Coordinates of C-alpha atoms and ligand atoms in Angstrom, one line a residue:
M696 CA -21.5 5.7 -36.7
K697 CA -25.2 5.3 -37.7
T698 CA -27.7 3.4 -35.3
A699 CA -30.0 0.6 -36.7
I700 CA -32.3 -1.9 -35.3
A701 CA -33.5 -5.0 -37.0
T702 CA -37.4 -5.3 -37.0
V703 CA -37.6 -8.6 -35.5
S704 CA -36.5 -7.0 -32.2
I705 CA -39.7 -5.6 -31.5
A706 CA -43.4 -6.3 -31.4
G707 CA -46.1 -5.1 -33.9
D708 CA -46.8 -5.2 -37.7
L709 CA -44.1 -3.5 -40.0
G710 CA -45.8 -0.4 -39.7
E711 CA -45.9 0.0 -36.0
K712 CA -42.6 -1.3 -35.7
L713 CA -41.4 1.7 -38.1
A714 CA -42.9 4.3 -36.2
A715 CA -41.4 2.7 -33.0
I716 CA -38.0 2.9 -34.4
A717 CA -38.1 6.2 -36.0
A718 CA -39.7 7.7 -32.9
A719 CA -36.6 6.2 -30.9
G720 CA -34.0 8.2 -32.8
F721 CA -32.7 5.3 -34.8
D722 CA -31.1 6.3 -38.6
G723 CA -31.9 3.0 -40.0
V724 CA -33.7 -0.8 -40.0
E725 CA -32.7 -4.0 -41.0
I726 CA -35.7 -5.4 -42.8
F727 CA -36.2 -8.9 -41.4
E728 CA -37.7 -10.9 -44.4
N729 CA -40.7 -12.4 -42.4
D730 CA -41.7 -8.9 -41.4
F731 CA -42.1 -7.9 -45.0
L732 CA -43.9 -11.3 -46.2
A733 CA -46.4 -10.8 -43.4
F734 CA -46.9 -7.1 -44.5
D735 CA -49.8 -6.5 -47.1
A736 CA -47.7 -3.7 -49.3
S737 CA -45.7 -4.1 -52.1
P738 CA -41.7 -4.0 -51.9
R739 CA -41.7 -0.5 -53.4
E740 CA -44.3 0.7 -51.0
V741 CA -42.4 -0.8 -48.2
G742 CA -39.5 0.8 -49.3
K743 CA -41.3 4.1 -49.5
M744 CA -42.8 4.0 -46.1
V745 CA -39.5 3.2 -44.5
R746 CA -38.1 6.5 -46.1
D747 CA -41.3 8.4 -45.0
H748 CA -40.3 7.8 -41.4
G749 CA -37.0 9.3 -41.9
L750 CA -35.3 5.9 -41.9
E751 CA -33.0 3.9 -44.3
I752 CA -33.1 0.3 -45.0
S753 CA -29.6 -0.5 -43.8
L754 CA -29.8 -4.2 -44.4
F755 CA -32.3 -6.9 -45.7
Q756 CA -31.9 -10.2 -43.8
P757 CA -31.3 -13.3 -43.7
F758 CA -30.4 -15.5 -46.7
R759 CA -29.8 -18.8 -45.5
D760 CA -28.0 -22.2 -46.5
F761 CA -26.0 -20.7 -49.6
E762 CA -22.4 -21.4 -49.8
G763 CA -20.9 -24.9 -50.1
M764 CA -24.0 -26.6 -51.3
P765 CA -23.6 -29.7 -53.7
E766 CA -25.6 -29.8 -57.0
P767 CA -28.5 -29.7 -57.7
Q768 CA -29.0 -27.5 -54.5
R769 CA -26.1 -25.2 -55.3
T770 CA -27.9 -23.9 -58.6
R771 CA -31.1 -23.4 -56.7
A772 CA -29.2 -21.4 -53.9
F773 CA -28.2 -19.3 -56.5
D774 CA -31.9 -19.1 -58.3
R775 CA -33.1 -18.1 -54.7
A776 CA -30.7 -15.4 -54.3
E777 CA -31.5 -13.8 -57.8
R778 CA -35.1 -13.8 -56.6
K779 CA -34.0 -11.9 -53.5
F780 CA -31.9 -9.5 -55.6
D781 CA -34.9 -8.5 -57.2
L782 CA -36.9 -7.7 -54.1
M783 CA -33.7 -5.5 -52.7
N784 CA -33.8 -3.7 -56.0
E785 CA -37.6 -3.1 -55.2
L786 CA -37.1 -2.1 -51.5
D787 CA -34.1 -0.1 -52.6
V788 CA -31.8 -1.7 -50.2
D789 CA -28.1 -2.5 -51.4
L790 CA -26.9 -4.9 -48.7
V791 CA -27.9 -8.6 -47.8
V792 CA -26.7 -10.8 -45.0
V793 CA -25.9 -14.2 -45.9
C794 CA -25.6 -16.5 -42.5
S795 CA -23.2 -19.4 -42.6
N796 CA -24.6 -22.8 -44.0
V797 CA -26.2 -24.8 -41.3
S798 CA -27.5 -27.3 -43.8
A799 CA -26.4 -31.2 -43.1
I800 CA -25.9 -31.8 -46.5
S801 CA -23.6 -28.4 -47.1
L802 CA -20.0 -29.4 -48.0
G803 CA -16.9 -27.6 -46.1
G804 CA -14.1 -26.3 -47.6
I805 CA -12.7 -22.6 -47.5
D806 CA -11.8 -22.4 -51.2
R807 CA -15.4 -24.1 -52.2
A808 CA -17.2 -21.4 -50.0
A809 CA -15.1 -18.4 -51.2
A810 CA -15.7 -19.6 -54.8
D811 CA -19.5 -19.7 -54.2
F812 CA -19.2 -16.2 -52.7
S813 CA -17.0 -14.8 -55.6
E814 CA -19.8 -16.2 -57.8
L815 CA -22.5 -14.3 -56.0
G816 CA -20.5 -11.2 -55.6
E817 CA -20.4 -11.0 -59.4
R818 CA -24.0 -11.5 -59.9
A819 CA -24.8 -9.0 -57.1
A820 CA -22.6 -6.5 -58.8
K821 CA -24.7 -6.7 -61.8
R822 CA -27.5 -5.3 -59.6
G823 CA -25.4 -2.9 -57.6
L824 CA -25.7 -5.0 -54.5
R825 CA -23.6 -6.1 -51.9
I826 CA -23.2 -9.3 -50.0
G827 CA -22.2 -9.5 -46.1
Y828 CA -21.0 -12.9 -44.6
E829 CA -21.8 -13.7 -41.3
A830 CA -20.8 -16.6 -39.1
L831 CA -23.4 -18.3 -37.2
A832 CA -22.1 -19.5 -33.8
W833 CA -24.1 -22.9 -34.9
G834 CA -23.0 -22.8 -38.4
R835 CA -22.5 -26.5 -40.0
H836 CA -18.7 -25.6 -41.1
V837 CA -18.0 -21.9 -40.4
S838 CA -18.9 -20.6 -36.8
D839 CA -16.3 -18.4 -36.1
H840 CA -15.8 -14.8 -37.7
R841 CA -11.9 -15.6 -38.4
D842 CA -13.2 -18.2 -40.8
A843 CA -15.8 -16.2 -42.5
W844 CA -13.3 -13.4 -42.8
E845 CA -10.8 -15.9 -44.4
I846 CA -13.5 -16.7 -47.0
V847 CA -14.4 -13.3 -47.6
R848 CA -10.7 -12.3 -48.3
R849 CA -10.5 -15.3 -50.6
A850 CA -13.7 -14.6 -52.6
D851 CA -11.9 -11.3 -53.6
R852 CA -14.7 -9.3 -54.6
A853 CA -15.3 -5.4 -53.5
N854 CA -18.8 -6.1 -52.9
V855 CA -18.5 -9.2 -50.6
G856 CA -17.6 -8.2 -47.3
L857 CA -17.7 -9.4 -43.8
I858 CA -20.7 -9.1 -41.0
L859 CA -19.9 -9.5 -37.5
D860 CA -22.4 -9.9 -34.8
S861 CA -21.3 -9.5 -31.0
F862 CA -23.5 -12.5 -30.0
H863 CA -22.1 -14.9 -32.2
T864 CA -18.4 -14.1 -31.2
L865 CA -18.8 -13.7 -27.7
A866 CA -21.1 -16.7 -27.2
R867 CA -18.4 -19.0 -28.3
K868 CA -15.9 -17.2 -26.0
I869 CA -14.1 -16.1 -29.1
D870 CA -11.5 -13.2 -28.4
P871 CA -12.9 -10.2 -29.8
D872 CA -9.3 -8.5 -30.2
T873 CA -9.0 -11.2 -33.0
I874 CA -11.5 -8.5 -35.1
R875 CA -8.6 -6.0 -34.7
S876 CA -6.7 -7.5 -37.6
I877 CA -9.6 -7.0 -40.2
P878 CA -9.5 -4.0 -42.4
G879 CA -12.3 -1.9 -41.6
D880 CA -13.5 -1.3 -45.1
R881 CA -14.0 -5.1 -45.4
I882 CA -16.5 -5.0 -42.7
F883 CA -19.9 -4.2 -44.2
F884 CA -21.9 -4.2 -41.1
V885 CA -22.1 -4.8 -37.2
Q886 CA -24.8 -6.5 -35.4
L887 CA -24.9 -6.0 -31.6
A888 CA -26.8 -8.1 -29.0
D889 CA -26.0 -8.9 -25.3
A890 CA -27.2 -11.8 -23.5
P891 CA -27.6 -13.3 -19.7
K892 CA -25.0 -16.0 -19.1
I893 CA -26.7 -19.1 -19.5
D894 CA -25.3 -22.3 -20.2
M895 CA -27.6 -23.7 -23.0
D896 CA -27.9 -24.9 -26.5
L897 CA -26.3 -21.9 -28.5
L898 CA -29.3 -21.7 -31.0
Y899 CA -32.2 -21.5 -28.4
W900 CA -29.7 -19.2 -26.3
S901 CA -29.5 -16.7 -29.2
R902 CA -33.0 -17.0 -30.3
H903 CA -34.9 -16.4 -27.2
F904 CA -32.5 -14.7 -24.6
R905 CA -30.6 -11.9 -26.5
N906 CA -31.1 -8.6 -24.9
M907 CA -29.7 -4.9 -25.1
P908 CA -26.0 -4.3 -25.1
G909 CA -25.4 -3.5 -21.3
E910 CA -28.4 -5.8 -20.4
G911 CA -26.6 -9.0 -20.4
D912 CA -23.6 -10.3 -19.2
L913 CA -21.2 -10.5 -22.5
D914 CA -18.3 -8.0 -23.3
V915 CA -20.2 -6.1 -25.8
A916 CA -18.2 -3.0 -25.4
G917 CA -14.9 -4.7 -25.7
F918 CA -16.3 -6.2 -28.7
M919 CA -16.9 -2.7 -29.9
R920 CA -13.5 -1.5 -28.9
A921 CA -12.0 -4.1 -31.4
V922 CA -14.5 -3.5 -34.0
A923 CA -13.6 0.6 -33.8
A924 CA -9.8 -0.3 -33.9
T925 CA -10.3 -1.5 -37.3
G926 CA -11.4 2.2 -38.6
Y927 CA -15.0 0.7 -39.0
D928 CA -17.4 3.6 -39.2
G929 CA -20.6 2.0 -40.5
V930 CA -24.0 1.1 -38.9
I931 CA -24.2 -0.3 -35.6
S932 CA -27.2 -2.4 -35.5
L933 CA -29.3 -4.3 -32.9
E934 CA -30.3 -7.9 -33.8
I935 CA -32.0 -8.9 -30.8
F936 CA -34.1 -12.3 -30.7
N937 CA -36.1 -11.8 -27.2
D938 CA -39.3 -13.5 -26.4
Q939 CA -40.1 -10.9 -24.1
F940 CA -39.2 -7.8 -26.3
R941 CA -41.5 -9.4 -29.1
G942 CA -44.2 -9.6 -26.6
G943 CA -43.7 -6.1 -25.1
S944 CA -44.3 -2.7 -26.3
A945 CA -42.5 -1.6 -29.5
K946 CA -42.1 1.9 -28.1
A947 CA -40.4 1.0 -24.9
I948 CA -38.0 -1.7 -26.2
S949 CA -37.1 1.0 -29.0
I950 CA -36.2 3.4 -26.6
D951 CA -34.2 1.1 -24.4
G952 CA -32.3 -0.1 -27.6
H953 CA -31.4 3.4 -28.7
R954 CA -30.4 4.4 -25.1
S955 CA -28.0 1.3 -25.3
L956 CA -26.3 1.9 -28.4
V957 CA -26.0 5.7 -27.3
Y958 CA -24.7 4.4 -24.1
L959 CA -22.3 1.9 -25.5
M960 CA -20.8 4.7 -28.2
D961 CA -20.3 7.2 -25.2
Q962 CA -18.1 4.7 -23.1
L963 CA -16.5 3.8 -26.6
K964 CA -15.7 7.2 -27.1
R965 CA -14.2 7.6 -23.3
A966 CA -12.1 4.3 -24.0
E967 CA -10.9 5.2 -27.2
P968 CA -10.2 9.2 -27.5
D969 CA -8.3 8.8 -30.5
I970 CA -11.2 7.4 -32.6
R971 CA -13.7 9.8 -33.9
I972 CA -17.0 8.4 -32.9
D973 CA -20.1 10.3 -33.7
V974 CA -22.3 10.5 -30.5
P975 CA -23.5 13.7 -28.7
A976 CA -21.0 15.1 -26.1
M977 CA -22.5 14.4 -22.5
P978 CA -21.0 14.2 -19.0
D979 CA -19.7 10.8 -17.9
R980 CA -21.7 8.6 -15.8
I981 CA -22.8 10.1 -12.6
A982 CA -21.4 9.3 -9.4
A983 CA -24.4 8.9 -7.0
H984 CA -23.8 9.7 -3.4
G985 CA -26.8 8.7 -1.7
V986 CA -30.4 9.8 -1.1
E987 CA -31.0 13.0 0.2
F988 CA -34.8 12.6 0.5
V989 CA -38.0 10.6 0.1
E990 CA -41.3 12.2 -0.7
F991 CA -44.6 10.6 -0.2
A992 CA -47.9 11.7 -1.7
A993 CA -50.9 11.3 0.8
N994 CA -54.1 12.5 1.9
D995 CA -54.4 14.0 5.1
T996 CA -55.8 10.9 6.9
E997 CA -53.2 8.5 5.5
A998 CA -50.8 11.3 6.1
A999 CA -51.6 11.1 10.0
E1000 CA -51.1 7.4 10.0
L1001 CA -47.7 7.6 7.9
S1002 CA -46.7 10.2 10.4
A1003 CA -47.5 7.9 13.4
M1004 CA -45.4 5.1 11.7
L1005 CA -42.5 7.5 11.3
R1006 CA -42.7 8.6 14.9
T1007 CA -42.5 4.8 16.3
L1008 CA -39.4 4.6 13.8
G1009 CA -38.0 7.3 15.8
F1010 CA -38.3 10.2 13.3
T1011 CA -39.0 13.9 14.4
R1012 CA -41.2 16.2 12.4
V1013 CA -38.7 19.2 11.9
G1014 CA -39.9 21.4 9.4
R1015 CA -42.9 22.5 7.3
H1016 CA -42.8 23.9 3.7
V1017 CA -42.9 27.7 3.0
A1018 CA -45.8 27.4 1.0
K1019 CA -47.2 24.0 0.7
Q1020 CA -48.6 21.4 2.7
V1021 CA -45.6 19.7 2.9
E1022 CA -43.7 18.4 6.0
L1023 CA -40.6 17.2 6.7
W1024 CA -39.5 14.4 9.0
R1025 CA -35.9 13.7 10.1
Q1026 CA -33.8 11.4 11.7
G1027 CA -29.9 11.4 11.2
G1028 CA -29.4 12.0 7.5
I1029 CA -32.8 10.7 6.4
N1030 CA -35.1 13.1 5.1
I1031 CA -38.8 12.3 4.8
I1032 CA -41.3 14.3 3.0
I1033 CA -45.0 13.9 3.5
N1034 CA -46.9 16.0 0.8
T1035 CA -50.7 16.6 1.0
E1036 CA -51.2 19.1 -1.6
R1037 CA -54.4 18.9 -3.5
Q1038 CA -52.5 19.9 -6.7
G1039 CA -49.2 19.5 -8.5
F1040 CA -47.5 16.4 -9.4
A1041 CA -47.7 14.8 -5.8
H1042 CA -51.3 15.1 -6.0
S1043 CA -51.7 13.3 -9.2
A1044 CA -49.5 10.7 -8.0
Y1045 CA -51.6 10.2 -4.6
V1046 CA -54.8 10.1 -7.0
M1047 CA -53.3 7.5 -9.2
H1048 CA -51.4 5.2 -6.6
G1049 CA -52.8 6.1 -2.9
T1050 CA -50.2 6.9 -0.3
S1051 CA -47.0 6.1 -2.0
V1052 CA -43.6 7.2 -2.5
C1053 CA -43.8 9.8 -5.5
N1054 CA -40.3 11.4 -5.6
I1055 CA -36.9 10.7 -4.7
G1056 CA -33.6 13.0 -4.5
L1057 CA -30.5 11.8 -4.9
R1058 CA -27.4 13.4 -4.0
V1059 CA -24.8 14.1 -6.9
D1060 CA -22.0 16.6 -7.5
D1061 CA -23.5 18.3 -10.3
A1062 CA -27.4 18.1 -10.4
H1063 CA -27.4 19.8 -14.0
A1064 CA -24.7 17.9 -15.4
T1065 CA -26.8 14.7 -14.3
V1066 CA -29.9 15.8 -16.2
E1067 CA -27.8 16.7 -19.2
R1068 CA -26.6 13.0 -19.2
A1069 CA -30.1 11.6 -18.7
R1070 CA -31.5 13.4 -21.4
A1071 CA -28.4 12.4 -23.6
L1072 CA -29.7 8.8 -23.1
G1073 CA -33.5 9.7 -23.8
A1074 CA -34.7 9.9 -20.2
E1075 CA -38.1 12.2 -19.8
L1076 CA -36.9 15.2 -18.1
F1077 CA -39.7 16.8 -15.4
E1078 CA -40.8 20.4 -15.2
Q1079 CA -43.0 21.7 -12.8
H1080 CA -44.0 25.6 -11.7
V1081 CA -41.7 26.7 -9.4
G1082 CA -43.4 29.1 -6.8
P1083 CA -42.3 32.0 -4.8
G1084 CA -39.3 31.4 -2.7
E1085 CA -38.7 27.7 -4.0
L1086 CA -35.8 26.4 -5.9
H1087 CA -35.4 24.9 -9.2
I1088 CA -34.5 21.4 -8.7
P1089 CA -33.7 19.4 -11.8
A1090 CA -35.6 16.2 -12.1
I1091 CA -36.3 13.5 -14.5
R1092 CA -39.0 11.0 -14.5
G1093 CA -37.9 7.7 -13.1
V1094 CA -39.2 4.2 -12.6
G1095 CA -43.0 4.0 -12.9
G1096 CA -43.1 7.5 -13.8
G1097 CA -42.0 8.4 -10.4
L1098 CA -39.6 11.6 -10.1
V1099 CA -36.0 11.7 -9.4
H1100 CA -34.5 15.2 -8.0
F1101 CA -31.2 15.8 -8.0
I1102 CA -29.3 18.0 -5.3
D1103 CA -25.7 19.1 -5.4
A1104 CA -23.7 20.8 -2.8
K1105 CA -21.9 23.0 -5.6
S1106 CA -25.2 25.4 -5.8
D1107 CA -28.0 26.5 -3.6
L1108 CA -29.7 23.0 -3.8
A1109 CA -28.1 21.6 -0.9
R1110 CA -29.7 24.4 1.4
V1111 CA -33.2 23.5 0.1
W1112 CA -34.1 22.3 3.5
D1113 CA -33.2 26.4 4.9
I1114 CA -34.9 27.9 2.0
E1115 CA -37.9 25.7 1.5
F1116 CA -38.7 25.0 4.9
V1117 CA -39.6 26.7 8.2
P1118 CA -38.5 24.9 11.4
V1119 CA -41.3 23.3 13.7
A1120 CA -41.3 22.3 17.4
D1121 CA -42.3 19.0 17.3
D1122 CA -44.7 18.7 20.6
T1123 CA -44.7 14.7 20.5
Q1124 CA -41.3 13.5 21.4
S1125 CA -40.4 10.1 20.2
C1126 CA -37.1 8.5 20.8
D1127 CA -34.2 8.7 18.3
A1128 CA -33.8 5.0 17.0
G1129 CA -30.1 5.4 15.5
L1130 CA -31.2 5.5 12.1
K1131 CA -28.5 6.8 10.1
R1132 CA -29.2 7.0 6.4
I1133 CA -31.1 4.9 3.7
D1134 CA -29.2 1.8 3.1
H1135 CA -31.6 0.8 0.1
M1136 CA -34.6 1.1 -1.9
A1137 CA -36.6 -1.3 -3.3
Q1138 CA -38.3 -0.8 -6.2
T1139 CA -41.1 -3.1 -7.4
M1140 CA -42.0 -3.4 -11.3
D1141 CA -43.5 -5.7 -13.9
G1142 CA -40.7 -8.5 -14.5
K1143 CA -40.7 -7.3 -18.1
E1144 CA -39.7 -3.8 -17.2
M1145 CA -36.7 -5.0 -15.1
L1146 CA -34.1 -4.6 -17.9
T1147 CA -35.4 -1.2 -18.7
W1148 CA -34.9 0.0 -15.3
Q1149 CA -31.5 -1.8 -14.9
L1150 CA -30.2 0.0 -18.0
F1151 CA -31.8 3.3 -16.9
Y1152 CA -29.7 3.2 -13.9
T1153 CA -26.3 1.7 -15.3
A1154 CA -26.3 4.1 -18.2
I1155 CA -27.0 7.3 -16.6
F1156 CA -24.9 6.6 -13.0
D1157 CA -22.0 5.1 -12.2
M1158 CA -23.6 2.2 -10.9
A1159 CA -23.2 -1.7 -11.4
K1160 CA -25.9 -4.8 -11.4
T1161 CA -25.5 -7.7 -9.3
P1162 CA -26.6 -11.0 -10.4
M1163 CA -30.1 -11.8 -10.5
V1164 CA -31.7 -13.8 -7.6
D1165 CA -35.2 -15.6 -7.0
V1166 CA -37.0 -14.4 -4.1
I1167 CA -39.5 -17.2 -3.2
D1168 CA -42.9 -15.9 -2.5
P1169 CA -45.5 -18.5 -0.9
S1170 CA -47.6 -17.7 -4.2
G1171 CA -44.7 -17.5 -7.0
L1172 CA -41.5 -16.2 -7.9
V1173 CA -40.3 -12.5 -7.7
Q1174 CA -37.0 -11.9 -9.4
S1175 CA -34.7 -9.2 -7.8
R1176 CA -31.4 -7.7 -8.7
A1177 CA -29.6 -4.8 -6.8
I1178 CA -28.0 -1.8 -8.9
E1179 CA -25.0 -0.4 -6.8
A1180 CA -22.8 2.5 -6.4
P1181 CA -19.1 1.4 -6.2
D1182 CA -19.0 2.6 -2.6
G1183 CA -22.4 1.5 -1.7
A1184 CA -23.6 5.2 -1.1
L1185 CA -26.7 4.4 -3.4
R1186 CA -28.0 1.0 -3.5
V1187 CA -31.5 0.2 -5.1
T1188 CA -32.9 -3.5 -5.5
L1189 CA -35.2 -4.0 -8.6
N1190 CA -37.9 -6.6 -8.1
G1191 CA -39.7 -8.2 -11.1
V1192 CA -43.3 -9.3 -10.6
E1193 CA -44.6 -12.5 -12.7
N1194 CA -48.1 -12.6 -11.0
R1195 CA -50.2 -10.7 -8.7
R1196 CA -50.7 -13.3 -5.9
T1197 CA -47.2 -12.6 -4.5
L1198 CA -46.8 -9.8 -2.0
A1199 CA -44.8 -7.9 -4.7
G1200 CA -47.3 -8.5 -7.5
H1201 CA -50.3 -7.4 -5.0
F1202 CA -48.5 -4.1 -4.0
L1203 CA -48.0 -3.1 -7.7
A1204 CA -51.2 -4.2 -8.8
E1205 CA -53.4 -2.2 -5.8
S1206 CA -50.9 0.9 -6.0
F1207 CA -51.6 1.0 -9.9
G1208 CA -47.9 0.6 -10.5
S1209 CA -46.2 2.7 -7.7
T1210 CA -42.9 1.3 -7.4
V1211 CA -41.1 2.1 -4.0
Q1212 CA -42.1 -0.9 -1.9
H1213 CA -39.5 -0.6 0.8
L1214 CA -37.4 1.7 2.3
A1215 CA -34.4 0.2 4.4
F1216 CA -33.0 2.4 7.1
E1217 CA -29.2 1.6 8.0
T1218 CA -28.4 1.6 12.0
D1219 CA -24.8 0.9 13.5
D1220 CA -26.5 -1.2 16.6
I1221 CA -29.4 -3.1 15.6
F1222 CA -30.2 -4.1 19.0
A1223 CA -30.3 -0.8 20.5
T1224 CA -32.5 0.3 17.7
A1225 CA -35.0 -2.4 18.2
E1226 CA -35.3 -1.3 21.8
A1227 CA -35.6 2.2 21.0
L1228 CA -38.4 1.4 18.5
I1229 CA -40.1 -0.9 21.0
A1230 CA -39.9 2.1 23.5
N1231 CA -41.8 4.2 20.8
G1232 CA -44.4 1.8 20.6
F1233 CA -43.3 -0.1 17.2
T1234 CA -44.2 -3.4 16.4
P1235 CA -41.8 -5.3 14.6
L1236 CA -42.9 -7.9 12.1
V1237 CA -43.0 -11.4 13.8
I1238 CA -41.0 -14.2 12.3
S1239 CA -41.7 -17.8 12.8
P1240 CA -40.0 -19.5 15.4
N1241 CA -39.1 -22.4 13.0
Y1242 CA -36.9 -19.5 11.3
Y1243 CA -34.8 -19.5 14.6
D1244 CA -34.6 -23.1 14.8
D1245 CA -33.1 -23.3 11.4
L1246 CA -30.8 -20.2 11.6
D1247 CA -29.3 -22.4 14.8
A1248 CA -28.8 -25.1 12.5
R1249 CA -27.3 -23.2 9.7
F1250 CA -24.8 -21.0 11.8
G1251 CA -24.5 -22.7 14.9
L1252 CA -25.4 -19.5 17.0
D1253 CA -24.7 -18.7 20.5
E1254 CA -27.8 -19.3 22.6
D1255 CA -28.1 -16.0 24.0
F1256 CA -27.2 -14.5 20.5
L1257 CA -30.4 -16.5 18.9
D1258 CA -32.4 -15.4 22.0
R1259 CA -31.8 -11.5 21.5
L1260 CA -32.4 -12.0 17.6
Q1261 CA -35.6 -13.7 18.3
S1262 CA -36.9 -11.6 20.9
V1263 CA -37.0 -8.8 18.8
S1264 CA -37.7 -10.3 15.7
I1265 CA -34.5 -9.8 13.8
L1266 CA -33.4 -11.7 10.9
Y1267 CA -29.7 -12.6 10.4
D1268 CA -27.3 -13.4 7.6
R1269 CA -23.8 -14.2 7.3
D1270 CA -21.2 -14.3 4.5
G1271 CA -17.6 -15.7 5.6
D1272 CA -17.2 -13.1 8.7
A1273 CA -19.6 -10.4 7.4
E1274 CA -22.9 -10.3 9.2
Y1275 CA -26.3 -8.8 8.2
F1276 CA -29.2 -8.2 10.4
Q1277 CA -32.7 -6.8 9.5
L1278 CA -35.8 -6.1 11.2
Y1279 CA -39.2 -5.3 9.3
S1280 CA -41.9 -3.0 10.1
P1281 CA -45.8 -4.4 9.5
L1282 CA -47.1 -3.5 6.2
Y1283 CA -48.5 -0.4 5.4
G1284 CA -51.4 0.0 3.0
E1285 CA -51.0 -2.6 0.1
G1286 CA -47.9 -4.1 0.7
F1287 CA -45.4 -1.1 1.6
F1288 CA -42.9 -1.5 4.4
F1289 CA -39.9 -0.1 6.1
E1290 CA -36.8 -2.1 6.9
I1291 CA -33.9 -1.7 9.2
V1292 CA -30.6 -3.1 8.5
E1293 CA -27.0 -3.1 10.0
R1294 CA -23.9 -4.4 8.1
R1295 CA -21.1 -5.7 9.9
G1296 CA -17.7 -6.6 8.4
G1297 CA -18.6 -5.3 4.8
Y1298 CA -21.8 -7.5 4.3
G1299 CA -22.5 -6.7 0.8
G1300 CA -25.7 -8.3 0.1
Y1301 CA -29.5 -7.9 1.0
G1302 CA -30.2 -11.2 3.0
A1303 CA -31.8 -13.2 0.0
A1304 CA -31.8 -16.2 2.3
N1305 CA -34.4 -14.5 4.5
A1306 CA -36.5 -13.2 2.0
Q1307 CA -38.8 -15.8 1.6
F1308 CA -39.4 -16.3 5.4
R1309 CA -40.0 -12.4 5.8
T1310 CA -42.4 -12.7 2.7
A1311 CA -44.5 -15.3 4.4
A1312 CA -44.7 -13.6 7.7
Q1313 CA -45.9 -10.2 6.0
K1314 CA -48.4 -12.0 4.1
R1315 CA -49.7 -13.7 7.1
H1316 CA -50.1 -10.4 8.4
M1317 CA -51.8 -8.7 5.4
R1318 CA -55.4 -7.7 6.0
P1319 CA -57.9 -9.8 4.1
K1320 CA -59.8 -7.9 1.4
G1321 CA -62.9 -5.9 2.8
M1322 CA -61.4 -5.9 6.3
P1323 CA -61.4 -2.8 7.9
K1324 CA -58.3 -1.7 9.2
R1325 CA -57.0 -2.2 12.8
Ligands
LIG2829 MG1 -26.8 -11.6 -36.8
LIG2830 MG1 -34.5 -5.0 1.7

């Protein structure tokens, strides 16, 4: 199958759009008529420009309000069509989409519509052109692909076929399996779009909220399986009307679009092994088994502050890199690296973002297979000079340009701590606080990038998205959604920033796009952990007493239990019988922090109900601008 995208899907003028579409790896484009009309070049020049980018024009769109018109509008509709045919011949594109009529004066009747298409087909045939008919979900008389197919069937012209659009079928909850009975050679073109489930007017939903397959909540994969079952082997094209995409980066949105199609075809090939699907072979989605390490880039002074905080959290300095100014801190199964090198990636990250997480190590079964899949999906690979005695650990670029390295147990990589580090005796003893592993990692990003990174994680890894939740910050809204491995071994929360006055927005702005805003460590006993932390000199973030009064009102807690929570500033949530406990560090730098959590009874969330109170407390403790650090 060839891939295409409608020019209407991305930002820029026609030239900018074509450059971005070609660079992302698409085979073709749908030329949206208004993009052409607004562009200052003749149809022939535009046709040449498209081909010079190595692209084909897969479709010209749209032709509206055609079938079922009474006279004199019917004659006028045919005249309009002839004008479009002239233009198509000059552009050198042979297929146009005719969308089902939405005009109030149009007349119903399948035979009337079929007769109009038969005549249009005859006229188009003289020009060597083909007509594709698409049922709009809000069409006046035709709003279902089954009716559109019946009209095409009755029109009975070889050059009149059906155009399917996943949005129109799935938005109206039409069973996509009804497509399976349509002959594949009568389907001329397939447009794909996903969308978040929102209960609203279909037209408004379609024109503003479509997104890439896999980014929304529609069963685009099921739709595509039905299409593939017909034997259809033509173009699959993205037709995405989305305000955010049209205001975003043409390059980034094109890359997301191409990634979504490659991902979709890869899943399709696995679901339907008997159907030939032309997509590069790649390993299946990668099972992620957790976070092996988190690396901070810092300068010497800030590294000392960070080390002091790690010590109060119960970490011990256990190793030093054989060749670099890199220290390893450990507690339970958690490895924290502090890198104070004056060169290399970590140093660049420090210069750019200040002290921040610059690198994450994920545990996988096969690190090389992981990079292979990431590469097939358009991820950027990362290579850095490997010094003597160092391992070559496969890596890609992740959110905000930070690195993601992959560690597996099948090669030497799992022995990285023995190979690259020498043990050190830590002279200052702090008390182990019972922290076991990284429960979740919170990544903060511009709200416009949420879908990009959601798709990044779910396309490469065997991870699923949870519903979006609104986190209320005193200064605005932060949208948050988790991406989780099925067994919870890897959990990442993505937080989308809309303005700089929120805590997340402040962090993003002041750290110049650094992304990991908090790390949550897991304990089996939050109260014992709290005690150990306080013995280590840790000061938890103080939560308002009002919060505890409300907690009592919500859950009717035992008085002693409530006192215990409040005495060490633990936040609490309950979901059925499952319970969640959260404890926060003060802010570090411009809004980074650590969290400690305990999950009891299979609690699956992240304490969204508490986020507002935690954020308010953190903002109260924020150092006003220009004040010296305490
Ligand atoms: Mg469409
Ligand atoms: Mg958290």
